[in-house]
XYZ file of N, CA, C and O in Angstrom:
276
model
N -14.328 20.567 -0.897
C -13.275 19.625 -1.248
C -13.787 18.195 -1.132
O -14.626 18.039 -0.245
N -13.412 16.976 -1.937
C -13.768 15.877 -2.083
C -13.038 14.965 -0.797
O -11.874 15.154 -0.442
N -13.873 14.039 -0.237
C -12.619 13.385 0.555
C -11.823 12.910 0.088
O -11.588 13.077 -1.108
N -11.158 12.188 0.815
C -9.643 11.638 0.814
C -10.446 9.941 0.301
O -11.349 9.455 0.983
N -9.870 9.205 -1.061
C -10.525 8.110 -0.942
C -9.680 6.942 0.280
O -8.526 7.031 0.700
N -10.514 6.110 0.546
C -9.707 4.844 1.725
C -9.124 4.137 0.998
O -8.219 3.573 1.613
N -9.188 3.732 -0.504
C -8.365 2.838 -0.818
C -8.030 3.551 -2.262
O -8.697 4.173 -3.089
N -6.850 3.202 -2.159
C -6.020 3.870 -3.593
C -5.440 2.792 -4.637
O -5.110 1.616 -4.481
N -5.441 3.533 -5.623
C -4.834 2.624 -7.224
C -3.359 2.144 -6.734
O -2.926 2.572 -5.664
N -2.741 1.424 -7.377
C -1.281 1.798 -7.697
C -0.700 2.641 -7.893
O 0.181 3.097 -7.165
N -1.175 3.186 -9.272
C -0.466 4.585 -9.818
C -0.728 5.966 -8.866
O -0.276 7.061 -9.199
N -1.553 5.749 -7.588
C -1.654 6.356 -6.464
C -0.455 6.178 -5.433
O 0.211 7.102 -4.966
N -0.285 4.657 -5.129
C 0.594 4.602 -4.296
C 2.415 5.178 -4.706
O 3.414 5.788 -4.325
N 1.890 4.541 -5.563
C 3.659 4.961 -6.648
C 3.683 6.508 -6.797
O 4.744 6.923 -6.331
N 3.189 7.145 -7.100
C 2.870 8.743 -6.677
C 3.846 9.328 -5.357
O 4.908 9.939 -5.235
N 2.592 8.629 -4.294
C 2.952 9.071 -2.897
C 4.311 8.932 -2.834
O 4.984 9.922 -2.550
N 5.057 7.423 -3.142
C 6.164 6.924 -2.683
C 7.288 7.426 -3.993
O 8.408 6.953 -4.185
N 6.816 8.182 -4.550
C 7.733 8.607 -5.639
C 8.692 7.351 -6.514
O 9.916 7.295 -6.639
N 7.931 6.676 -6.891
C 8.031 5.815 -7.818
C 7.689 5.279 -8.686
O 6.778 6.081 -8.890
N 7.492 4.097 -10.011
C 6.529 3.622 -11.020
C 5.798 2.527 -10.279
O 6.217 1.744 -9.426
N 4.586 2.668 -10.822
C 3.845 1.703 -10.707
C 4.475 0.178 -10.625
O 4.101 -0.712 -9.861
N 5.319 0.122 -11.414
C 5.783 -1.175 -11.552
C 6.461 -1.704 -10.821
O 6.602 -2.907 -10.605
N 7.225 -0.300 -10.113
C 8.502 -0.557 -9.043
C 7.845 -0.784 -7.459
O 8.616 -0.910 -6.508
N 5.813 -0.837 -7.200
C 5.414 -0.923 -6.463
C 4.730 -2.290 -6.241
O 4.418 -2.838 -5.184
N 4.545 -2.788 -7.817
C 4.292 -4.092 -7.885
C 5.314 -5.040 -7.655
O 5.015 -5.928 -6.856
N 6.464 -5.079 -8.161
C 7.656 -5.401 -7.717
C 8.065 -5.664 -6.215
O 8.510 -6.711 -5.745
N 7.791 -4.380 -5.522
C 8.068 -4.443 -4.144
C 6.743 -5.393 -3.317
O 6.984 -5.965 -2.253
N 5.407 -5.451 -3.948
C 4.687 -6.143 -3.881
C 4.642 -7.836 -3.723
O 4.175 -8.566 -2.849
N 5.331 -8.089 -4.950
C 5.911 -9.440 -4.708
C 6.749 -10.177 -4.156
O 6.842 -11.404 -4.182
N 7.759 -8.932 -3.325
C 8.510 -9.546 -3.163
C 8.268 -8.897 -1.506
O 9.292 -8.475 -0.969
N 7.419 -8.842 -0.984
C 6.990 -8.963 0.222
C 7.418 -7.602 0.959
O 7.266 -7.653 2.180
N 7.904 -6.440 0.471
C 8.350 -5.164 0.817
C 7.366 -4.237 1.039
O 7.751 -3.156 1.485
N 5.900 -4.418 0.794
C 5.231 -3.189 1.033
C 3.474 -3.977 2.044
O 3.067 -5.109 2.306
N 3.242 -3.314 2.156
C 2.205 -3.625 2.958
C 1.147 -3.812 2.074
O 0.678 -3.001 1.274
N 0.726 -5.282 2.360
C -0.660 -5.702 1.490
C -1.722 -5.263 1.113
O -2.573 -4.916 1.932
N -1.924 -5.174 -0.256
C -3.260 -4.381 -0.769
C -4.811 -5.329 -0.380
O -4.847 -6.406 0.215
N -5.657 -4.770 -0.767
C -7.047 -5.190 -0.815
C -7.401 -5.539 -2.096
O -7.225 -4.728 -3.006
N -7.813 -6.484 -2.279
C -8.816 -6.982 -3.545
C -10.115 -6.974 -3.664
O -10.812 -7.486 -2.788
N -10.601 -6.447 -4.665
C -12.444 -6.269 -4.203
C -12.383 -6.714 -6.024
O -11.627 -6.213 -6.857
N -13.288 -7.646 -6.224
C -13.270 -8.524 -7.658
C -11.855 -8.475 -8.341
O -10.914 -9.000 -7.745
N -11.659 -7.887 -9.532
C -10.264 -7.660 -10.150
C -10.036 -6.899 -9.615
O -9.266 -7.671 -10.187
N -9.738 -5.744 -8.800
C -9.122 -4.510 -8.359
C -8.109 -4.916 -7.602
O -7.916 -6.085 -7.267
N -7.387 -3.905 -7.289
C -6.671 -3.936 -5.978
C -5.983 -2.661 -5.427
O -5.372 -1.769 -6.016
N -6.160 -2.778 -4.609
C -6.005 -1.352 -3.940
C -4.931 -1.286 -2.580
O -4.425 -2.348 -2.217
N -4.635 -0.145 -1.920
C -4.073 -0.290 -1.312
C -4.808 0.932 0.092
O -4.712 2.147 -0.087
N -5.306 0.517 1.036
C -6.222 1.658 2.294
C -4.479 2.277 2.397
O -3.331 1.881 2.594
N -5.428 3.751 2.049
C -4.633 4.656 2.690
C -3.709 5.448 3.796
O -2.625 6.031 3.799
N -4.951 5.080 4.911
C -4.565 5.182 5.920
C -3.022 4.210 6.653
O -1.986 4.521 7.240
N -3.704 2.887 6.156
C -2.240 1.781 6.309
C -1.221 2.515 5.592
O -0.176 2.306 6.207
N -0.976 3.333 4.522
C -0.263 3.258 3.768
C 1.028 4.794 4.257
O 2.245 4.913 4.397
N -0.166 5.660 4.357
C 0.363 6.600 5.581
C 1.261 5.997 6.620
O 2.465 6.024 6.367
N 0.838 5.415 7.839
C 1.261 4.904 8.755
C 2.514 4.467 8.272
O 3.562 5.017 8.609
N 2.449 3.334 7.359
C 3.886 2.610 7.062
C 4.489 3.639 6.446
O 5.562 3.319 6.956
N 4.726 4.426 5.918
C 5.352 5.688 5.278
C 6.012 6.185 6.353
O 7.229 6.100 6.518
N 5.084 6.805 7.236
C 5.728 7.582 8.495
C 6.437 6.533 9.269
O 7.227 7.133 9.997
N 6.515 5.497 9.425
C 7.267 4.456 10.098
C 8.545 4.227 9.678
O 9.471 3.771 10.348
N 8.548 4.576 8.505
C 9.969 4.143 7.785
C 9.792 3.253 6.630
O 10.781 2.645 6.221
N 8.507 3.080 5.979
C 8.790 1.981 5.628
C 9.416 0.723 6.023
O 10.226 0.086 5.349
N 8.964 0.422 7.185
C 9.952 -1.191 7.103
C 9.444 -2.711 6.983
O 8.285 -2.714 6.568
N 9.771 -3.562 7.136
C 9.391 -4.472 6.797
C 7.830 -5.236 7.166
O 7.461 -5.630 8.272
N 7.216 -5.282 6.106
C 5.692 -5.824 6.355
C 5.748 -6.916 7.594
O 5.157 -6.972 8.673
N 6.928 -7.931 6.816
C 6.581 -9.388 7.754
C 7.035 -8.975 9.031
O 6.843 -9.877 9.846
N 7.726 -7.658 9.687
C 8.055 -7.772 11.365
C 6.680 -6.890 12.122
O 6.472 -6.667 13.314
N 6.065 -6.602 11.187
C 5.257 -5.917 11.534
C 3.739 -6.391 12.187
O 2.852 -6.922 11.518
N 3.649 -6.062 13.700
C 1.979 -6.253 14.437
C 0.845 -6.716 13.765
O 0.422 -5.719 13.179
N 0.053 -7.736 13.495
C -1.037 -8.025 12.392
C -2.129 -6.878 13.286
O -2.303 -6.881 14.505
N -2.557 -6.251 12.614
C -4.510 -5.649 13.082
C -4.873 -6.347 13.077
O -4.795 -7.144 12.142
N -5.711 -6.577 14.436
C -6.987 -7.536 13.464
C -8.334 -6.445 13.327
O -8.743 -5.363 13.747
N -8.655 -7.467 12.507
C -9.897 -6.755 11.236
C -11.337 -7.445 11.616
O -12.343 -7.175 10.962
């Protein structure tokens, strides 16, 4: 079996969260989901973060502990 990649598309995250792509960009802008990664044009979103906030409830990015990195 292939691993699990660390950072995922959109049309990945919108998947997981059972929604459109668009409705993840959306939530994107408007400060509802937990910040992706940019590597040149890309952008992605680490998985693992993405898990976590899932199992949390989804709740709000901005009340949320910074990692540091």
């Amino acid at each position: 079996t292939a691993p699990e990649p660390l950072l995922i598309p959109v049309r990945a995250v919108a998947k997981i969260l059972g929604i459109s792509p668009r409705s993840v960009w959306r939530l994107h802008s408007s400060g509802k989901i937990i910040a992706p990664v940019r590597i040149g044009g890309a952008v992605r979103w680490r998985s693992d973060e993405l898990k976590r906030w899932v199992a949390e409830g989804c709740p709000d990015p901005s009340i949320l502990p910074r990692k540091p990195r």
